[in-house]
Short mmCIF file of C-alpha atoms in Angstrom, two decimals:
data_model
loop_
_atom_site.label_atom_id
_atom_site.label_comp_id
_atom_site.label_asym_id
_atom_site.label_seq_id
_atom_site.Cartn_x
_atom_site.Cartn_y
_atom_site.Cartn_z
CA MET A 1 9.88 27.90 9.72
CA ALA A 2 8.05 27.98 13.04
CA ASP A 3 6.55 24.90 14.54
CA PRO A 4 2.80 24.95 14.56
CA PRO A 5 1.01 24.68 17.87
CA GLY A 6 0.87 21.15 19.26
CA CYS A 7 3.89 19.88 17.29
CA CYS A 8 6.92 19.30 19.51
CA ARG A 9 10.35 19.73 17.98
CA PRO A 10 11.68 16.25 18.95
CA CYS A 11 8.69 14.59 17.24
CA ALA A 12 9.13 16.75 14.15
CA THR A 13 12.83 15.92 14.04
CA CYS A 14 12.15 12.18 14.40
CA LEU A 15 9.57 12.23 11.61
CA LEU A 16 11.90 14.16 9.34
CA CYS A 17 14.70 11.70 10.11
CA LEU A 18 12.59 8.66 9.17
CA TYR A 19 11.28 10.26 5.98
CA SER A 20 14.56 11.80 4.83
CA CYS A 21 16.91 9.07 6.16
CA GLN A 22 19.20 11.67 7.70
CA TRP A 23 19.34 13.33 11.10
CA ILE A 24 18.21 16.92 10.72
CA THR A 25 17.89 18.71 14.04
CA ALA A 26 14.88 20.83 14.76
CA LYS A 27 16.87 23.97 15.48
CA LYS A 28 15.54 26.82 13.46
CA GLU A 29 18.90 27.93 12.19
CA LYS A 30 19.55 24.49 10.68
CA ARG A 31 16.08 24.17 9.21
CA ARG A 32 15.73 27.66 7.86
CA GLY A 33 16.97 26.72 4.37
CA LEU A 34 14.78 23.59 4.01
CA ARG A 35 11.62 24.08 1.98
CA THR A 36 9.24 21.72 0.17
CA THR A 37 9.94 22.21 -3.52
CA LYS A 38 7.78 21.32 -6.52
CA CYS A 39 9.94 18.22 -6.98
CA ASP A 40 9.21 17.18 -3.39
CA CYS A 41 5.50 17.68 -4.01
CA SER A 42 5.75 15.51 -7.12
CA TRP A 43 7.34 12.72 -5.13
CA PHE A 44 4.63 13.00 -2.48
CA PHE A 45 1.99 12.68 -5.21
CA PHE A 46 3.86 9.65 -6.59
CA LEU A 47 3.94 8.13 -3.08
CA PHE A 48 0.19 8.66 -2.73
CA CYS A 49 -0.46 7.00 -6.12
CA VAL A 50 1.79 4.03 -5.27
CA PHE A 51 -0.08 3.57 -1.99
CA LEU A 52 -3.45 3.55 -3.77
CA PHE A 53 -2.06 1.26 -6.49
CA THR A 54 -0.78 -1.22 -3.90
CA LEU A 55 -4.01 -0.98 -1.89
CA VAL A 56 -6.04 -1.95 -4.97
CA TRP A 57 -3.70 -4.90 -5.55
CA LEU A 58 -4.18 -6.00 -1.93
CA TYR A 59 -7.94 -6.03 -2.53
CA ILE A 60 -7.50 -8.05 -5.75
CA ALA A 61 -5.14 -10.48 -3.97
CA ILE A 62 -7.74 -11.15 -1.27
CA ILE A 63 -10.45 -11.68 -3.88
CA ILE A 64 -8.47 -14.19 -5.97
CA LEU A 65 -7.82 -16.37 -2.92
CA ASN A 66 -11.11 -18.08 -3.82
CA ASP A 67 -9.49 -19.54 -6.94
CA PHE A 68 -5.86 -19.78 -5.86
CA HIS A 69 -5.83 -23.55 -5.57
CA ASN A 70 -6.16 -23.66 -9.37
CA PHE A 71 -3.01 -21.54 -9.62
CA ASN A 72 -1.14 -23.90 -7.29
CA GLU A 73 -2.15 -26.83 -9.49
CA PHE A 74 -1.07 -24.97 -12.61
CA ILE A 75 2.39 -24.25 -11.17
CA PHE A 76 2.76 -27.89 -10.13
CA LYS A 77 1.95 -29.10 -13.64
CA GLN A 78 4.53 -26.71 -15.08
CA GLN A 79 7.35 -26.91 -12.52
CA LYS A 80 6.58 -30.12 -10.56
CA LEU A 81 6.83 -27.99 -7.41
CA TRP A 82 4.00 -27.81 -4.89
CA LEU A 83 3.76 -24.72 -2.73
CA ASP A 84 0.90 -22.70 -1.35
CA TRP A 85 1.64 -19.62 -3.42
CA SER A 86 -1.18 -17.70 -1.77
CA LEU A 87 1.03 -17.27 1.30
CA VAL A 88 3.81 -15.85 -0.87
CA LEU A 89 1.34 -13.50 -2.53
CA LEU A 90 -0.14 -12.23 0.73
CA ILE A 91 3.22 -11.78 2.48
CA ALA A 92 4.73 -9.88 -0.46
CA THR A 93 1.63 -7.70 -0.80
CA ALA A 94 1.56 -7.00 2.95
CA VAL A 95 5.21 -5.87 2.86
CA LEU A 96 4.59 -3.51 -0.07
CA ILE A 97 1.41 -1.99 1.35
CA THR A 98 2.95 -1.58 4.81
CA TYR A 99 6.02 0.19 3.42
CA SER A 100 4.05 2.63 1.27
CA ALA A 101 1.50 3.23 4.06
CA VAL A 102 4.20 4.04 6.63
CA LEU A 103 5.86 6.50 4.23
CA LEU A 104 2.51 8.15 3.49
CA VAL A 105 1.67 8.52 7.19
CA LEU A 106 5.11 10.05 7.82
CA ALA A 107 4.58 12.51 4.98
CA LEU A 108 1.14 13.54 6.25
CA CYS A 109 2.44 13.99 9.79
CA LEU A 110 5.34 16.09 8.51
CA GLN A 111 2.89 18.26 6.60
CA LEU A 112 0.78 18.77 9.71
CA CYS A 113 3.93 19.69 11.65
CA GLY A 114 4.99 22.15 8.96
CA GLN A 115 8.16 20.24 8.08
CA PRO A 116 9.70 19.94 4.60
CA LEU A 117 8.95 16.75 2.59
CA LYS A 118 12.50 15.75 1.65
CA LEU A 119 12.12 12.13 0.55
CA HIS A 120 15.42 10.25 0.60
CA TRP A 121 16.73 8.82 -2.68
CA LEU A 122 16.59 5.27 -1.27
CA HIS A 123 12.87 5.62 -0.58
CA LYS A 124 12.42 6.94 -4.12
CA ILE A 125 14.09 3.87 -5.59
CA LEU A 126 12.07 1.51 -3.39
CA LEU A 127 8.85 3.28 -4.35
CA ILE A 128 9.66 2.89 -8.05
CA ILE A 129 10.41 -0.82 -7.48
CA THR A 130 7.11 -1.19 -5.59
CA ALA A 131 5.19 0.42 -8.46
CA LEU A 132 6.92 -1.83 -11.02
CA VAL A 133 6.27 -5.00 -9.01
CA VAL A 134 2.58 -4.21 -8.59
CA ALA A 135 2.29 -3.22 -12.26
CA ALA A 136 3.89 -6.55 -13.23
CA ALA A 137 1.42 -8.38 -10.98
CA PHE A 138 -1.54 -6.64 -12.61
CA THR A 139 -0.13 -7.36 -16.08
CA GLY A 140 0.42 -11.04 -15.30
CA LEU A 141 -3.09 -11.31 -13.90
CA GLY A 142 -4.54 -9.75 -17.04
CA ILE A 143 -2.58 -12.07 -19.35
CA LYS A 144 -2.75 -15.43 -17.57
CA TRP A 145 -5.82 -15.12 -15.35
CA ALA A 146 -8.11 -12.60 -17.02
CA GLU A 147 -11.29 -14.14 -15.59
CA GLU A 148 -10.29 -12.82 -12.17
CA TRP A 149 -11.22 -9.32 -13.33
CA ARG A 150 -14.78 -10.58 -13.49
CA SER A 151 -14.34 -12.00 -9.99
CA ALA A 152 -13.30 -8.54 -8.83
CA ARG A 153 -16.44 -7.03 -10.33
CA ILE A 154 -18.59 -9.62 -8.56
CA SER A 155 -16.79 -8.89 -5.30
CA LEU A 156 -17.93 -5.27 -5.47
CA GLN A 157 -21.47 -6.54 -4.95
CA ALA A 158 -20.33 -7.93 -1.59
CA THR A 159 -17.96 -5.13 -0.57
CA GLY A 160 -19.31 -2.07 -2.40
CA PRO A 161 -21.32 -0.56 0.48
CA PHE A 162 -18.44 -1.06 2.92
CA LEU A 163 -15.76 0.14 0.51
CA HIS A 164 -17.81 3.30 0.09
CA ILE A 165 -17.81 3.89 3.85
CA GLY A 166 -14.07 3.17 4.08
CA ILE A 167 -13.17 5.48 1.19
CA VAL A 168 -15.34 8.28 2.58
CA GLY A 169 -13.59 7.84 5.94
CA GLY A 170 -10.15 7.94 4.36
CA MET A 171 -10.93 11.03 2.29
CA THR A 172 -12.38 12.69 5.38
CA LEU A 173 -9.14 12.15 7.31
CA LEU A 174 -7.27 13.56 4.33
CA ALA A 175 -9.01 16.87 4.99
CA TRP A 176 -6.59 17.65 7.85
CA PRO A 177 -3.31 17.67 5.88
CA LEU A 178 -5.11 19.17 2.88
CA ALA A 179 -6.38 22.07 4.96
CA SER A 180 -2.85 22.54 6.32
CA VAL A 181 -1.47 22.76 2.76
CA ILE A 182 -4.17 25.18 1.64
CA TYR A 183 -3.66 27.55 4.57
CA ARG A 184 0.13 27.45 4.23
CA ALA A 185 0.24 27.91 0.46
CA HIS A 186 0.83 31.38 -0.96
CA ASN A 187 -0.27 30.52 -4.50
CA THR A 188 -3.97 31.34 -4.85
CA GLY A 189 -4.32 29.22 -7.99
CA LEU A 190 -3.00 26.16 -6.15
CA LYS A 191 -5.41 26.74 -3.27
CA VAL A 192 -8.40 26.97 -5.60
CA PHE A 193 -7.32 23.88 -7.56
CA LEU A 194 -6.86 21.72 -4.43
CA LEU A 195 -10.13 22.88 -2.92
CA LEU A 196 -12.12 22.28 -6.12
CA ALA A 197 -10.52 18.87 -6.75
CA TYR A 198 -11.17 17.73 -3.18
CA SER A 199 -14.74 19.05 -3.24
CA ALA A 200 -15.47 17.29 -6.54
CA ALA A 201 -14.06 14.02 -5.21
CA MET A 202 -16.14 14.21 -2.02
CA ILE A 203 -19.34 15.07 -3.88
CA ALA A 204 -18.75 12.06 -6.17
CA LEU A 205 -18.21 9.84 -3.12
CA TYR A 206 -21.30 11.16 -1.36
CA LEU A 207 -23.39 10.27 -4.41
CA ALA A 208 -21.61 6.96 -5.16
CA PRO A 209 -24.30 4.76 -3.53
CA LEU A 210 -26.61 5.75 -6.37
CA GLY A 211 -24.47 3.46 -8.55
CA ILE A 212 -23.85 0.71 -5.97
CA THR A 213 -25.96 -2.41 -6.46
CA SER A 214 -25.90 -5.62 -4.49
CA PRO A 215 -28.28 -8.58 -4.42
CA CYS A 216 -27.89 -8.60 -0.63
CA ILE A 217 -29.65 -5.25 -0.29
CA MET A 218 -33.08 -6.77 0.24
CA GLU A 219 -35.66 -7.50 2.89
CA GLU A 220 -35.19 -10.59 5.06
CA ASN A 221 -38.36 -12.22 3.75
CA GLN A 222 -37.10 -11.90 0.16
CA LEU A 223 -33.99 -14.02 0.76
CA PRO A 224 -33.96 -17.14 -1.49
CA PRO A 225 -33.31 -20.61 -0.02
CA LYS A 226 -29.72 -21.50 0.82
CA PRO A 227 -27.93 -23.00 -2.22
CA ALA A 228 -27.25 -26.73 -2.11
CA LEU A 229 -23.60 -27.77 -1.82
CA VAL A 230 -21.80 -29.78 -4.49
CA GLY A 231 -18.52 -31.31 -3.29
CA HIS A 232 -15.72 -30.46 -5.73
CA ARG A 233 -13.95 -33.82 -6.02
CA GLY A 234 -15.59 -34.59 -2.67
CA ALA A 235 -14.30 -32.68 0.33
CA PRO A 236 -10.72 -31.90 -0.80
CA MET A 237 -9.92 -29.79 2.26
CA LEU A 238 -10.66 -32.72 4.56
CA ALA A 239 -9.52 -35.73 2.51
CA PRO A 240 -7.54 -36.60 -0.64
CA GLU A 241 -9.57 -35.52 -3.66
CA ASN A 242 -11.49 -38.07 -5.73
CA THR A 243 -11.30 -40.83 -3.13
CA LEU A 244 -13.90 -42.75 -1.16
CA MET A 245 -12.75 -40.95 1.98
CA SER A 246 -13.41 -37.63 0.26
CA LEU A 247 -16.91 -38.79 -0.66
CA ARG A 248 -17.66 -39.81 2.94
CA LYS A 249 -16.38 -36.47 4.26
CA ALA A 250 -18.59 -34.69 1.72
CA VAL A 251 -21.60 -36.64 2.97
CA ASP A 252 -20.75 -35.54 6.52
CA CYS A 253 -20.84 -31.92 5.26
CA ASP A 254 -24.43 -32.36 4.00
CA VAL A 255 -23.27 -32.18 0.40
CA GLN A 256 -26.04 -33.23 -1.97
CA VAL A 257 -23.91 -33.90 -5.06
CA PHE A 258 -20.45 -35.44 -5.38
CA GLU A 259 -18.68 -33.76 -8.34
CA THR A 260 -15.79 -35.70 -9.82
CA ASP A 261 -13.85 -36.56 -12.99
CA VAL A 262 -13.80 -39.96 -14.66
CA MET A 263 -11.18 -41.55 -16.89
CA VAL A 264 -11.06 -45.04 -18.37
CA SER A 265 -8.08 -47.35 -17.91
CA ALA A 266 -6.30 -49.14 -20.74
CA ASP A 267 -8.36 -52.28 -20.02
CA GLY A 268 -11.69 -50.44 -19.95
CA VAL A 269 -12.33 -49.73 -16.24
CA PRO A 270 -13.70 -46.24 -15.48
CA PHE A 271 -11.94 -44.67 -12.47
CA LEU A 272 -11.77 -41.31 -10.69
CA MET A 273 -8.93 -38.94 -11.64
CA HIS A 274 -8.83 -35.25 -12.50
CA ASP A 275 -5.36 -34.76 -13.99
CA GLU A 276 -4.29 -36.37 -17.24
CA LYS A 277 -1.16 -37.58 -15.44
CA LEU A 278 -0.90 -39.33 -12.10
CA THR A 279 2.05 -37.42 -10.67
CA ARG A 280 0.18 -34.89 -8.50
CA THR A 281 -2.22 -37.15 -6.61
CA THR A 282 -0.44 -40.54 -6.50
CA ASN A 283 2.99 -42.05 -5.84
CA VAL A 284 3.39 -43.16 -9.48
CA GLN A 285 6.92 -41.74 -9.59
CA THR A 286 7.93 -44.22 -6.89
CA VAL A 287 6.00 -47.29 -8.09
CA PHE A 288 6.37 -46.81 -11.86
CA PRO A 289 9.16 -44.23 -12.31
CA GLU A 290 9.73 -45.10 -15.97
CA ARG A 291 6.01 -44.65 -16.78
CA ALA A 292 5.25 -41.65 -14.55
CA ALA A 293 5.02 -39.24 -17.52
CA LEU A 294 2.33 -41.33 -19.28
CA ASN A 295 -1.32 -40.32 -19.32
CA SER A 296 -3.63 -41.89 -16.76
CA THR A 297 -5.49 -43.81 -19.47
CA ALA A 298 -2.28 -45.66 -20.43
CA PHE A 299 -2.37 -47.69 -17.18
CA ASN A 300 -4.48 -50.78 -16.70
CA TRP A 301 -6.65 -51.21 -13.63
CA THR A 302 -4.26 -53.65 -11.95
CA ASP A 303 -1.44 -51.09 -12.15
CA LEU A 304 -3.66 -48.28 -10.88
CA GLN A 305 -4.61 -50.33 -7.82
CA GLN A 306 -0.94 -50.52 -6.80
CA LEU A 307 -0.78 -46.73 -6.39
CA ASN A 308 -1.38 -44.81 -3.19
CA ALA A 309 -3.81 -41.92 -3.70
CA GLY A 310 -3.65 -40.37 -0.22
CA SER A 311 -0.09 -39.94 1.05
CA TRP A 312 0.50 -36.88 -1.17
CA PHE A 313 -2.32 -35.12 0.69
CA LEU A 314 -0.39 -35.19 3.97
CA GLU A 315 2.98 -34.51 2.37
CA ARG A 316 2.03 -31.48 0.25
CA ARG A 317 -0.84 -30.12 2.35
CA PRO A 318 -2.81 -28.56 -0.51
CA PHE A 319 -5.01 -26.70 1.99
CA PRO A 320 -4.23 -25.27 5.45
CA SER A 321 -7.04 -27.40 6.91
CA VAL A 322 -4.87 -30.51 6.48
CA GLN A 323 -2.89 -29.51 9.57
CA SER A 324 -5.98 -29.84 11.78
CA LEU A 325 -6.84 -33.42 10.74
CA SER A 326 -7.18 -35.96 13.51
CA HIS A 327 -4.78 -38.89 13.85
CA GLY A 328 -7.47 -41.27 12.62
CA ASP A 329 -8.12 -39.17 9.52
CA ARG A 330 -4.40 -39.03 8.77
CA VAL A 331 -4.09 -42.80 8.97
CA GLN A 332 -7.17 -43.23 6.80
CA ALA A 333 -5.82 -40.77 4.23
CA THR A 334 -2.58 -42.74 3.81
CA ARG A 335 -4.59 -45.87 2.93
CA GLN A 336 -6.59 -44.36 0.07
CA LYS A 337 -6.50 -45.98 -3.35
CA ILE A 338 -7.77 -44.78 -6.72
CA PRO A 339 -11.47 -45.76 -6.70
CA SER A 340 -13.30 -47.15 -9.67
CA LEU A 341 -16.51 -45.50 -10.85
CA GLY A 342 -18.40 -48.62 -9.80
CA GLN A 343 -17.12 -48.34 -6.21
CA VAL A 344 -18.09 -44.65 -6.07
CA LEU A 345 -21.57 -45.32 -7.48
CA ASP A 346 -22.13 -48.00 -4.82
CA ALA A 347 -21.05 -45.56 -2.09
CA ALA A 348 -23.24 -42.81 -3.54
CA LYS A 349 -26.24 -45.15 -3.68
CA GLU A 350 -25.66 -46.18 -0.08
CA SER A 351 -25.32 -42.56 1.08
CA ASN A 352 -28.23 -41.35 -1.06
CA ILE A 353 -26.04 -38.70 -2.69
CA SER A 354 -26.04 -37.72 -6.36
CA ILE A 355 -22.92 -37.85 -8.52
CA MET A 356 -21.98 -35.41 -11.28
CA PHE A 357 -18.92 -36.05 -13.42
CA ASP A 358 -16.91 -35.12 -16.47
CA LEU A 359 -15.51 -37.87 -18.69
CA ARG A 360 -11.91 -37.12 -19.66
CA PRO A 361 -10.10 -36.57 -21.94
CA GLU A 362 -12.75 -35.57 -24.48
CA ASN A 363 -10.21 -35.34 -27.31
CA HIS A 364 -9.14 -38.98 -26.93
CA SER A 365 -9.44 -41.15 -30.04
CA ASP A 366 -11.31 -43.86 -28.07
CA TYR A 367 -13.72 -41.44 -26.41
CA GLN A 368 -16.82 -43.27 -27.68
CA SER A 369 -15.60 -46.49 -26.08
CA PHE A 370 -15.04 -44.50 -22.86
CA VAL A 371 -18.69 -43.38 -23.00
CA ASN A 372 -19.90 -46.93 -23.58
CA ALA A 373 -17.81 -48.31 -20.71
CA THR A 374 -19.06 -45.60 -18.37
CA LEU A 375 -22.71 -46.14 -19.27
CA ALA A 376 -22.31 -49.89 -18.75
CA VAL A 377 -20.96 -49.33 -15.22
CA ILE A 378 -23.81 -46.92 -14.39
CA LEU A 379 -26.46 -49.43 -15.49
CA GLN A 380 -24.69 -52.30 -13.74
CA SER A 381 -24.41 -50.41 -10.43
CA GLY A 382 -28.17 -50.20 -9.96
CA ILE A 383 -28.03 -46.61 -8.74
CA PRO A 384 -31.26 -44.65 -9.38
CA LEU A 385 -30.55 -42.86 -12.65
CA GLN A 386 -31.91 -39.55 -11.38
CA GLN A 387 -28.93 -39.50 -9.00
CA VAL A 388 -26.53 -39.39 -11.96
CA LEU A 389 -25.80 -35.98 -13.48
CA TRP A 390 -24.11 -36.22 -16.89
CA LEU A 391 -21.76 -33.35 -17.81
CA PRO A 392 -19.83 -34.42 -20.97
CA ASP A 393 -21.06 -32.95 -24.27
CA GLY A 394 -19.55 -35.72 -26.38
CA PHE A 395 -22.11 -38.28 -27.60
CA ARG A 396 -24.78 -36.66 -25.41
CA GLU A 397 -27.58 -37.77 -27.75
CA GLN A 398 -26.39 -41.37 -27.53
CA VAL A 399 -26.43 -41.11 -23.72
CA LYS A 400 -30.00 -39.76 -23.79
CA GLN A 401 -31.14 -42.74 -25.86
CA GLN A 402 -29.31 -45.45 -23.92
CA VAL A 403 -29.89 -44.08 -20.41
CA PRO A 404 -32.84 -41.69 -20.63
CA GLY A 405 -33.21 -41.38 -16.86
CA VAL A 406 -29.81 -39.69 -16.37
CA GLN A 407 -30.04 -35.95 -15.71
CA GLN A 408 -28.35 -33.91 -18.44
CA VAL A 409 -26.28 -30.95 -17.18
CA TYR A 410 -25.03 -28.41 -19.71
CA GLY A 411 -21.85 -26.37 -19.43
CA ARG A 412 -23.29 -23.42 -21.34
CA LYS A 413 -26.07 -20.86 -21.20
CA ARG A 414 -29.33 -21.50 -22.98
CA LEU A 415 -29.70 -20.49 -26.61
CA GLN A 416 -32.47 -18.44 -28.15
CA ASP A 417 -33.42 -21.26 -30.52
CA GLU A 418 -33.05 -24.06 -27.96
CA LYS A 419 -34.65 -27.25 -29.33
CA GLU A 420 -35.48 -28.60 -25.89
CA PRO A 421 -35.51 -26.68 -22.61
CA LEU A 422 -32.44 -26.85 -20.37
CA LEU A 423 -33.15 -28.02 -16.85
CA HIS A 424 -29.62 -27.90 -15.40
CA VAL A 425 -26.61 -25.70 -16.20
CA ASN A 426 -23.13 -25.86 -14.69
CA LEU A 427 -20.96 -22.77 -15.22
CA PRO A 428 -18.05 -20.85 -13.69
CA TYR A 429 -19.39 -18.33 -11.18
CA GLN A 430 -17.85 -15.50 -13.25
CA ASP A 431 -20.06 -16.34 -16.24
CA MET A 432 -23.46 -15.46 -14.80
CA SER A 433 -24.69 -12.14 -13.49
CA SER A 434 -27.15 -11.78 -10.63
CA GLU A 435 -29.82 -10.75 -13.11
CA GLU A 436 -29.28 -13.90 -15.21
CA ILE A 437 -29.39 -16.11 -12.12
CA LYS A 438 -32.71 -14.58 -11.08
CA GLN A 439 -34.12 -15.04 -14.58
CA TYR A 440 -33.06 -18.70 -14.74
CA ARG A 441 -34.59 -19.25 -11.31
CA GLN A 442 -37.89 -17.78 -12.48
CA ASP A 443 -37.77 -20.14 -15.49
CA ASN A 444 -37.18 -23.18 -13.23
CA ILE A 445 -33.66 -23.81 -14.55
CA SER A 446 -31.29 -25.21 -11.94
CA VAL A 447 -28.03 -23.22 -11.90
CA ASN A 448 -24.86 -24.65 -10.38
CA LEU A 449 -21.80 -22.36 -10.24
CA TYR A 450 -18.22 -23.40 -9.53
CA VAL A 451 -15.85 -23.17 -7.67
CA VAL A 452 -17.12 -21.18 -4.66
CA ASN A 453 -14.96 -21.35 -1.54
CA GLN A 454 -15.14 -17.96 0.18
CA PRO A 455 -18.14 -17.01 2.37
CA TRP A 456 -18.40 -13.55 0.76
CA LEU A 457 -18.87 -15.12 -2.69
CA PHE A 458 -21.29 -17.71 -1.38
CA SER A 459 -23.31 -14.90 0.23
CA VAL A 460 -23.61 -12.94 -3.03
CA LEU A 461 -24.72 -16.04 -4.95
CA TRP A 462 -27.13 -16.97 -2.17
CA CYS A 463 -28.78 -13.54 -2.36
CA SER A 464 -28.89 -13.84 -6.16
CA GLY A 465 -30.87 -17.08 -5.91
CA VAL A 466 -28.43 -19.65 -7.33
CA SER A 467 -29.59 -23.27 -6.95
CA SER A 468 -26.27 -24.82 -5.90
CA VAL A 469 -22.54 -24.18 -5.80
CA THR A 470 -19.56 -26.46 -6.28
CA THR A 471 -17.08 -25.95 -3.45
CA ASN A 472 -13.84 -27.16 -1.92
CA ALA A 473 -14.87 -25.73 1.48
CA CYS A 474 -18.07 -27.65 2.20
CA GLN A 475 -17.22 -27.71 5.92
CA VAL A 476 -17.17 -23.89 5.96
CA LEU A 477 -20.25 -23.18 3.85
CA LYS A 478 -22.23 -25.83 5.71
CA GLU A 479 -22.06 -23.72 8.88
CA MET A 480 -23.45 -20.57 7.24
CA LYS A 481 -27.04 -20.07 8.35
CA ARG A 482 -27.49 -16.80 6.45
CA PRO A 483 -25.43 -14.53 4.17
CA ILE A 484 -22.59 -12.58 5.79
CA TRP A 485 -24.69 -9.44 5.55
CA LEU A 486 -28.20 -8.59 4.53
CA LEU A 487 -29.48 -5.00 4.56
CA PRO A 488 -32.95 -3.68 3.83
CA SER A 489 -32.80 -0.81 1.37
CA SER A 490 -34.18 1.59 3.99
CA THR A 491 -31.40 0.69 6.44
CA TYR A 492 -28.75 1.13 3.78
CA LEU A 493 -30.22 4.52 2.87
CA MET A 494 -30.01 5.60 6.51
CA ILE A 495 -26.37 4.44 6.78
CA TRP A 496 -25.53 6.30 3.57
CA ILE A 497 -27.05 9.58 4.83
CA VAL A 498 -25.46 9.33 8.29
CA VAL A 499 -21.98 8.57 6.89
CA ASP A 500 -22.14 11.47 4.46
CA CYS A 501 -23.37 13.93 7.10
CA VAL A 502 -20.74 12.90 9.65
CA SER A 503 -18.04 13.14 6.99
CA PHE A 504 -19.16 16.63 5.95
CA LEU A 505 -19.17 17.89 9.55
CA MET A 506 -15.70 16.44 10.24
CA ILE A 507 -14.30 18.05 7.08
CA LEU A 508 -15.83 21.39 8.07
CA TRP A 509 -14.35 21.04 11.56
CA ALA A 510 -10.93 20.18 10.13
CA PHE A 511 -10.83 23.27 7.91
CA LEU A 512 -12.06 25.58 10.69
CA LEU A 513 -9.55 24.19 13.20
CA MET A 514 -6.65 24.38 10.76
CA LYS A 515 -7.66 27.94 9.91
CA LYS A 516 -7.51 28.85 13.59
CA CYS A 517 -4.10 27.16 13.92
CA SER A 518 -2.90 29.01 10.83
CA GLN A 519 -3.96 32.35 12.30
CA ARG A 520 -2.12 31.56 15.54
CA ARG A 521 0.97 30.60 13.60
CA ARG A 522 0.91 33.81 11.60
CA THR A 523 0.45 35.84 14.79
CA ALA A 524 3.40 34.06 16.38
CA GLU A 525 5.53 34.63 13.27
CA SER A 526 4.58 38.33 13.25
CA GLU A 527 5.54 38.71 16.92
CA THR A 528 8.79 36.90 16.26
CA ASP A 529 9.57 39.17 13.31
CA VAL A 530 8.86 42.29 15.44
CA LEU A 531 11.08 40.97 18.22
CA LEU A 532 13.91 40.19 15.79
CA THR A 533 13.59 43.65 14.29
CA LYS A 534 13.88 45.28 17.73
CA ILE A 535 16.89 43.12 18.59
CA ASN A 536 18.60 44.07 15.34
CA SER A 537 17.89 47.76 16.01
CA LEU A 538 19.34 47.52 19.51
CA MET A 539 22.43 45.74 18.24
CA GLN A 540 22.95 48.37 15.55
CA ASP A 541 22.62 51.15 18.19
#
């Protein structure tokens, strides 16, 4: 098999060595018997599919980073082990995608150099393992974290136009090895099949923008106001969650609402705590080791005040931003205690910030007494009632009667036969489409979506017109002056046309150039065959 023009034998030998895991010299007499069989082609197709499979998982892994803190908390509750599993996910995914990408590049280069695709058995096993690992990851995501599929669909509104450009670019580059295969193949049926399949795929890609929609494809003057920020348990990336320090950091981030969770102690004092148990965010295992497994509501207020609610933040580092805290912030964090609702309401009143909270646990037998104790503290604090946003559904009618000035926030969409109009809704960001957000905005319904940490997601919701978002990353979203990208429809149309035209011209150039190289190769092979024939004739004479 002759080397095509521009492909040096040492390079071809090196590529073949890496792909086949054995040293095969580039001498013609030692390569003459090596050919790419149908089995080799099948393995190349499998390699290509594994690469695409892993690439899709990489995209999903990046998208779910927005919600990965919830996964870390879930693992801690189950295994009592705190680790930033997002790093494990990204490192493992990077290894898999790098391995499959390197193999694919080697295979494409070998094809361009006219070398046989003899994949080594070790690579075959590793590719099968890669496919199984990624399949297991997708299966686990679908079973335990199915809502992330909706996150992926939302992400396409932010990345769709750019994914289209990237995929068109990748398929355009694929024209070079594909043209090489077509011009080398002797089977006419295979040539026609490859050409038709590739043409159909490119036509579909060229027309794909017809189905791509994004709220950020709009004119600049149509952009809605920036959503207000709601601090999820305060500013948990800058301070221990649900503490007075976290509230102050949230105020510094221009957060308008402090979102938290309230429980009631055994002696009737409402306090801030998210988890049913105290093990994650306090040192209860050190202070009360024999009672550490009890629910938070089983402790009286005197016991709760003995616990430290900040040291865990520095020890476990729930967010990477903890490493950049100043010395003063670190010292302040170690001194945090569990705050009572009364203390938080006083701080909120002083800072002129609203407070929105859930009252947990709603299935508790004494829940009505929890509601009464909470309402008593709200009235006693003297905070303007319009600064209090009430989330719990339990005994909501009683709350309306006793404290009519409190703003009622509903964790559901409006109903068709709604008795009284909803003014505020609080929902997961996966539960509302851009169209629904726009409709609620037109109907003067305030929509708050949670939990929004990544700028790409914040940008999509901003363009959709959401009223506010609950976030862990208030310090990041505060700095955003506009969405990550905003394109007028006319500009996007121009980009679409230019990308498609450039791609078409490059594909045409690739096929014409590879045709010319193929003709040169055939001429060289013919001259070589004539020369060998003459040599054989002379030797026979």
